PDB file of C-alpha atoms in Angstrom:
ATOM      1  CA  GLY L   1      66.254 200.408 -75.116  1.00  0.00           C
ATOM      2  CA  LEU L   2      62.638 198.911 -75.442  1.00  0.00           C
ATOM      3  CA  LYS L   3      62.276 198.997 -79.510  1.00  0.00           C
ATOM      4  CA  ARG L   4      65.852 197.021 -78.968  1.00  0.00           C
ATOM      5  CA  LEU L   5      64.746 194.608 -76.551  1.00  0.00           C
ATOM      6  CA  PHE L   6      61.638 194.144 -78.103  1.00  0.00           C
ATOM      7  CA  ALA L   7      63.336 193.397 -81.449  1.00  0.00           C
ATOM      8  CA  GLY L   8      65.851 191.256 -80.468  1.00  0.00           C
ATOM      9  CA  LEU L   9      62.834 189.003 -78.771  1.00  0.00           C
ATOM     10  CA  ALA L  10      60.774 188.859 -81.900  1.00  0.00           C
ATOM     11  CA  VAL L  11      63.887 187.398 -83.840  1.00  0.00           C
ATOM     12  CA  SER L  12      64.871 185.082 -81.616  1.00  0.00           C
ATOM     13  CA  ILE L  13      61.170 183.333 -81.453  1.00  0.00           C
ATOM     14  CA  ALA L  14      59.446 184.431 -83.920  1.00  0.00           C
ATOM     15  CA  GLY L  15      58.541 180.765 -85.409  1.00  0.00           C
ATOM     16  CA  ASP L  16      58.364 179.100 -82.173  1.00  0.00           C
ATOM     17  CA  ASP L  17      54.893 178.104 -81.092  1.00  0.00           C
ATOM     18  CA  LYS L  18      56.391 177.429 -77.660  1.00  0.00           C
ATOM     19  CA  HIS L  19      56.618 181.236 -77.153  1.00  0.00           C
ATOM     20  CA  ALA L  20      54.695 183.254 -79.840  1.00  0.00           C
ATOM     21  CA  ALA L  21      51.207 183.330 -77.604  1.00  0.00           C
ATOM     22  CA  ALA L  22      53.317 185.715 -74.996  1.00  0.00           C
ATOM     23  CA  VAL L  23      54.778 188.162 -78.076  1.00  0.00           C
ATOM     24  CA  GLY L  24      51.489 189.504 -78.708  1.00  0.00           C
ATOM     25  CA  PRO L  25      50.156 190.913 -75.330  1.00  0.00           C
ATOM     26  CA  ILE L  26      53.610 192.495 -74.729  1.00  0.00           C
ATOM     27  CA  ALA L  27      54.763 193.751 -77.936  1.00  0.00           C
ATOM     28  CA  ARG L  28      50.713 195.077 -77.558  1.00  0.00           C
ATOM     29  CA  ALA L  29      51.738 196.714 -74.177  1.00  0.00           C
ATOM     30  CA  ALA L  30      54.979 197.802 -75.695  1.00  0.00           C
ATOM     31  CA  GLU L  31      53.153 199.974 -78.305  1.00  0.00           C
ATOM     32  CA  ALA L  32      50.648 201.449 -75.971  1.00  0.00           C
ATOM     33  CA  ASP L  33      53.227 202.283 -73.391  1.00  0.00           C
ATOM     34  CA  ALA L  34      55.438 204.088 -76.573  1.00  0.00           C
ATOM     35  CA  LYS L  35      52.214 205.898 -78.152  1.00  0.00           C
ATOM     36  CA  ALA L  36      51.232 207.114 -74.756  1.00  0.00           C
ATOM     37  CA  ARG L  37      54.463 208.556 -74.182  1.00  0.00           C
ATOM     38  CA  ALA L  38      54.397 209.986 -77.465  1.00  0.00           C
ATOM     39  CA  LYS L  39      50.968 211.666 -77.065  1.00  0.00           C
ATOM     40  CA  VAL L  40      52.246 213.307 -73.194  1.00  0.00           C
ATOM     41  CA  ALA L  41      55.447 214.553 -75.111  1.00  0.00           C
ATOM     42  CA  ALA L  42      53.433 215.824 -77.688  1.00  0.00           C
ATOM     43  CA  ALA L  43      50.908 217.467 -75.711  1.00  0.00           C
ATOM     44  CA  LYS L  44      53.240 219.303 -73.413  1.00  0.00           C
ATOM     45  CA  LYS L  45      55.160 219.974 -76.247  1.00  0.00           C
ATOM     46  CA  THR L  46      58.168 218.962 -74.633  1.00  0.00           C
ATOM     47  CA  PRO L  47      61.953 218.636 -76.426  1.00  0.00           C
ATOM     48  CA  ASP L  48      61.850 215.366 -76.497  1.00  0.00           C
ATOM     49  CA  ALA L  49      57.969 214.951 -78.003  1.00  0.00           C
ATOM     50  CA  HIS L  50      60.344 214.093 -81.529  1.00  0.00           C
ATOM     51  CA  ALA L  51      62.310 211.126 -80.455  1.00  0.00           C
ATOM     52  CA  GLU L  52      59.416 209.710 -78.693  1.00  0.00           C
ATOM     53  CA  ALA L  53      57.170 210.193 -81.468  1.00  0.00           C
ATOM     54  CA  GLY L  54      60.325 208.002 -83.592  1.00  0.00           C
ATOM     55  CA  GLU L  55      60.151 205.307 -80.904  1.00  0.00           C
ATOM     56  CA  ALA L  56      56.976 205.156 -81.057  1.00  0.00           C
ATOM     57  CA  ARG L  57      57.073 204.759 -84.955  1.00  0.00           C
ATOM     58  CA  ASP L  58      59.963 202.136 -84.334  1.00  0.00           C
ATOM     59  CA  LEU L  59      58.297 200.157 -82.013  1.00  0.00           C
ATOM     60  CA  SER L  60      55.084 200.054 -83.594  1.00  0.00           C
ATOM     61  CA  GLU L  61      57.248 199.225 -87.158  1.00  0.00           C
ATOM     62  CA  ALA L  62      59.270 196.129 -85.269  1.00  0.00           C
ATOM     63  CA  PHE L  63      55.853 194.805 -83.752  1.00  0.00           C
ATOM     64  CA  GLN L  64      54.054 194.617 -87.538  1.00  0.00           C
ATOM     65  CA  THR L  65      57.057 192.418 -88.383  1.00  0.00           C
ATOM     66  CA  VAL L  66      56.585 190.613 -85.072  1.00  0.00           C
ATOM     67  CA  GLU L  67      53.020 189.884 -85.818  1.00  0.00           C
ATOM     68  CA  ALA L  68      53.574 189.028 -90.137  1.00  0.00           C
ATOM     69  CA  ARG L  69      56.628 186.686 -88.797  1.00  0.00           C
ATOM     70  CA  LEU L  70      54.577 184.947 -86.575  1.00  0.00           C
ATOM     71  CA  ALA L  71      51.650 185.140 -89.284  1.00  0.00           C
ATOM     72  CA  ALA L  72      54.024 183.580 -91.535  1.00  0.00           C
ATOM     73  CA  ALA L  73      55.254 180.486 -88.754  1.00  0.00           C
ATOM     74  CA  LYS L  74      51.561 179.791 -87.812  1.00  0.00           C
ATOM     75  CA  GLY L  75      51.283 176.294 -89.662  1.00  0.00           C
ATOM     76  CA  CYS L  76      54.512 176.082 -91.328  1.00  0.00           C
ATOM     77  CA  SER L  77      56.381 173.611 -89.245  1.00  0.00           C
ATOM     78  CA  VAL L  78      57.852 171.601 -92.730  1.00  0.00           C
ATOM     79  CA  LEU L  79      60.350 172.091 -95.059  1.00  0.00           C
ATOM     80  CA  ASP L  80      58.307 172.458 -98.038  1.00  0.00           C
ATOM     81  CA  CYS L  81      56.126 175.355 -96.342  1.00  0.00           C
ATOM     82  CA  TRP L  82      59.186 177.383 -95.355  1.00  0.00           C
ATOM     83  CA  LEU L  83      60.511 177.252 -98.941  1.00  0.00           C
ATOM     84  CA  ALA L  84      56.930 178.667-100.537  1.00  0.00           C
ATOM     85  CA  LYS L  85      58.268 181.322 -98.175  1.00  0.00           C
ATOM     86  CA  VAL L  86      61.170 182.571 -99.392  1.00  0.00           C
ATOM     87  CA  GLY L  87      59.701 184.675-102.016  1.00  0.00           C
ATOM     88  CA  ASP L  88      57.626 186.167-100.007  1.00  0.00           C
ATOM     89  CA  ALA L  89      57.452 190.221-100.646  1.00  0.00           C
ATOM     90  CA  ASN L  90      58.193 190.912 -97.074  1.00  0.00           C
ATOM     91  CA  PRO L  91      62.102 190.351 -96.064  1.00  0.00           C
ATOM     92  CA  ARG L  92      61.269 189.417 -92.550  1.00  0.00           C
ATOM     93  CA  ILE L  93      59.449 186.298 -93.897  1.00  0.00           C
ATOM     94  CA  ARG L  94      62.207 185.617 -95.957  1.00  0.00           C
ATOM     95  CA  ASP L  95      65.301 185.693 -93.960  1.00  0.00           C
ATOM     96  CA  LEU L  96      63.043 183.720 -91.324  1.00  0.00           C
ATOM     97  CA  ALA L  97      61.979 180.874 -93.983  1.00  0.00           C
ATOM     98  CA  ALA L  98      66.086 180.757 -95.126  1.00  0.00           C
ATOM     99  CA  TYR L  99      66.674 180.506 -91.158  1.00  0.00           C
ATOM    100  CA  LYS L 100      63.972 177.537 -90.563  1.00  0.00           C
ATOM    101  CA  ALA L 101      64.821 175.882 -94.056  1.00  0.00           C
ATOM    102  CA  ALA L 102      68.222 175.421 -92.874  1.00  0.00           C
ATOM    103  CA  ARG L 103      67.029 173.707 -89.477  1.00  0.00           C
ATOM    104  CA  LEU L 104      64.345 171.732 -91.114  1.00  0.00           C
ATOM    105  CA  ALA L 105      65.921 170.476 -94.020  1.00  0.00           C
ATOM    106  CA  THR L 106      67.053 166.679 -93.485  1.00  0.00           C
ATOM    107  CA  ALA L 107      70.271 165.452 -95.362  1.00  0.00           C
ATOM    108  CA  ALA L 108      68.153 164.459 -98.507  1.00  0.00           C
ATOM    109  CA  GLU L 109      66.873 167.314 -98.680  1.00  0.00           C
ATOM    110  CA  ARG L 110      69.265 170.038 -98.520  1.00  0.00           C
ATOM    111  CA  ASP L 111      70.361 170.152-102.633  1.00  0.00           C
ATOM    112  CA  LYS L 112      66.630 171.511-102.333  1.00  0.00           C
ATOM    113  CA  ALA L 113      66.562 173.807 -99.798  1.00  0.00           C
ATOM    114  CA  ALA L 114      69.548 175.027-101.071  1.00  0.00           C
ATOM    115  CA  ALA L 115      68.674 175.541-104.314  1.00  0.00           C
ATOM    116  CA  ALA L 116      65.619 177.247-102.972  1.00  0.00           C
ATOM    117  CA  ILE L 117      67.390 179.851-100.813  1.00  0.00           C
ATOM    118  CA  ALA L 118      70.531 180.476-103.519  1.00  0.00           C
ATOM    119  CA  PRO L 119      68.183 183.563-104.781  1.00  0.00           C
ATOM    120  CA  LEU L 120      68.278 185.123-101.814  1.00  0.00           C
ATOM    121  CA  LEU L 121      71.931 185.657-101.645  1.00  0.00           C
ATOM    122  CA  SER L 122      71.659 188.169-103.957  1.00  0.00           C
ATOM    123  CA  ASP L 123      68.259 189.729-102.476  1.00  0.00           C
ATOM    124  CA  LYS L 124      67.910 193.753-101.792  1.00  0.00           C
ATOM    125  CA  GLU L 125      67.836 193.699 -98.060  1.00  0.00           C
ATOM    126  CA  HIS L 126      71.384 192.834 -96.333  1.00  0.00           C
ATOM    127  CA  GLY L 127      69.588 190.536 -93.225  1.00  0.00           C
ATOM    128  CA  VAL L 128      68.338 188.197 -95.872  1.00  0.00           C
ATOM    129  CA  ARG L 129      71.625 188.240 -97.671  1.00  0.00           C
ATOM    130  CA  ARG L 130      73.059 187.184 -94.121  1.00  0.00           C
ATOM    131  CA  ALA L 131      69.860 184.976 -93.345  1.00  0.00           C
ATOM    132  CA  ALA L 132      70.757 182.971 -96.464  1.00  0.00           C
ATOM    133  CA  LEU L 133      74.623 182.851 -96.209  1.00  0.00           C
ATOM    134  CA  TYR L 134      73.844 181.176 -92.942  1.00  0.00           C
ATOM    135  CA  ALA L 135      71.302 178.569 -94.388  1.00  0.00           C
ATOM    136  CA  VAL L 136      73.633 178.009 -97.697  1.00  0.00           C
ATOM    137  CA  THR L 137      76.599 176.562 -95.013  1.00  0.00           C
ATOM    138  CA  ARG L 138      74.117 175.112 -92.340  1.00  0.00           C
ATOM    139  CA  LEU L 139      73.037 173.479 -95.259  1.00  0.00           C
ATOM    140  CA  GLY L 140      76.456 172.373 -96.338  1.00  0.00           C
ATOM    141  CA  ALA L 141      75.223 172.055 -99.637  1.00  0.00           C
ATOM    142  CA  LYS L 142      78.229 171.994-102.260  1.00  0.00           C
ATOM    143  CA  SER L 143      75.476 172.823-104.732  1.00  0.00           C
ATOM    144  CA  ALA L 144      75.438 176.969-103.107  1.00  0.00           C
ATOM    145  CA  VAL L 145      79.276 177.770-104.528  1.00  0.00           C
ATOM    146  CA  PRO L 146      78.146 178.367-107.809  1.00  0.00           C
ATOM    147  CA  ALA L 147      75.316 181.064-106.605  1.00  0.00           C
ATOM    148  CA  LEU L 148      78.239 182.687-104.558  1.00  0.00           C
ATOM    149  CA  GLU L 149      80.753 183.016-106.662  1.00  0.00           C
ATOM    150  CA  ASN L 150      78.373 184.332-108.810  1.00  0.00           C
ATOM    151  CA  VAL L 151      77.564 186.582-106.104  1.00  0.00           C
ATOM    152  CA  ILE L 152      80.918 187.702-105.233  1.00  0.00           C
ATOM    153  CA  ARG L 153      81.726 188.528-109.073  1.00  0.00           C
ATOM    154  CA  ASN L 154      78.390 190.605-109.622  1.00  0.00           C
ATOM    155  CA  GLU L 155      78.468 192.787-106.204  1.00  0.00           C
ATOM    156  CA  ARG L 156      81.944 194.451-106.501  1.00  0.00           C
ATOM    157  CA  GLY L 157      81.916 198.255-106.448  1.00  0.00           C
ATOM    158  CA  THR L 158      78.331 197.531-104.870  1.00  0.00           C
ATOM    159  CA  GLU L 159      76.716 198.341-101.184  1.00  0.00           C
ATOM    160  CA  PHE L 160      77.299 194.560-100.710  1.00  0.00           C
ATOM    161  CA  LYS L 161      80.724 194.160-101.144  1.00  0.00           C
ATOM    162  CA  VAL L 162      81.188 194.326 -97.501  1.00  0.00           C
ATOM    163  CA  LEU L 163      79.453 190.637 -97.538  1.00  0.00           C
ATOM    164  CA  ILE L 164      82.217 189.336 -99.857  1.00  0.00           C
ATOM    165  CA  PRO L 165      84.407 188.460 -97.513  1.00  0.00           C
ATOM    166  CA  GLU L 166      81.596 186.305 -95.794  1.00  0.00           C
ATOM    167  CA  TYR L 167      80.692 184.561 -99.112  1.00  0.00           C
ATOM    168  CA  GLN L 168      84.033 183.458 -99.663  1.00  0.00           C
ATOM    169  CA  LEU L 169      84.109 182.232 -96.373  1.00  0.00           C
ATOM    170  CA  ALA L 170      81.273 180.178 -96.882  1.00  0.00           C
ATOM    171  CA  ILE L 171      82.588 179.125-100.135  1.00  0.00           C
ATOM    172  CA  ALA L 172      85.936 177.881 -98.186  1.00  0.00           C
ATOM    173  CA  ARG L 173      83.686 175.916 -95.311  1.00  0.00           C
ATOM    174  CA  LEU L 174      81.815 174.310 -97.955  1.00  0.00           C
ATOM    175  CA  ALA L 175      84.613 173.141 -99.885  1.00  0.00           C
ATOM    176  CA  ARG L 176      85.868 171.900 -96.813  1.00  0.00           C
ATOM    177  CA  ALA L 177      82.454 170.069 -95.562  1.00  0.00           C
ATOM    178  CA  GLN L 178      82.384 168.335 -99.355  1.00  0.00           C
ATOM    179  CA  GLY L 179      85.730 167.089 -98.834  1.00  0.00           C
TER     180      GLY L 179
END
């Protein structure tokens, strides 16, 4: 419960400077609470000690993700800054970069943003692919259609085949948006 709530909160506000200051203390308190519960459960050798330890670990990972996203967002309020982050090693930074770039790009910058985001359509992480798909669709950049078609051709028979209908829908939307 707490892990899901925190992860949802993190995703919704990461990069939002107005709320970023509140995330750290909340996250640290939640992480400390989960670790303390895990330690008590382990000491008492209760049946749920393993589950408590797992929740503490999961919460710690979520906290690290939030910290990374907030650090990436700090001082990054222009399109070029976010486009530079689409190649980051951390998949949570790559997906945030795609979302932010799509939101910040002006009409004149759409093709530039779509070109930078297009490689993420074939990322090894589902979340990054979905963020990239959202971004190119939001940008309405017809220049992304060849990249979408290429992914559809290459992903049949892979674990990513479940995304093919979403890619096809994006192509249709882009075609309709462009006339």
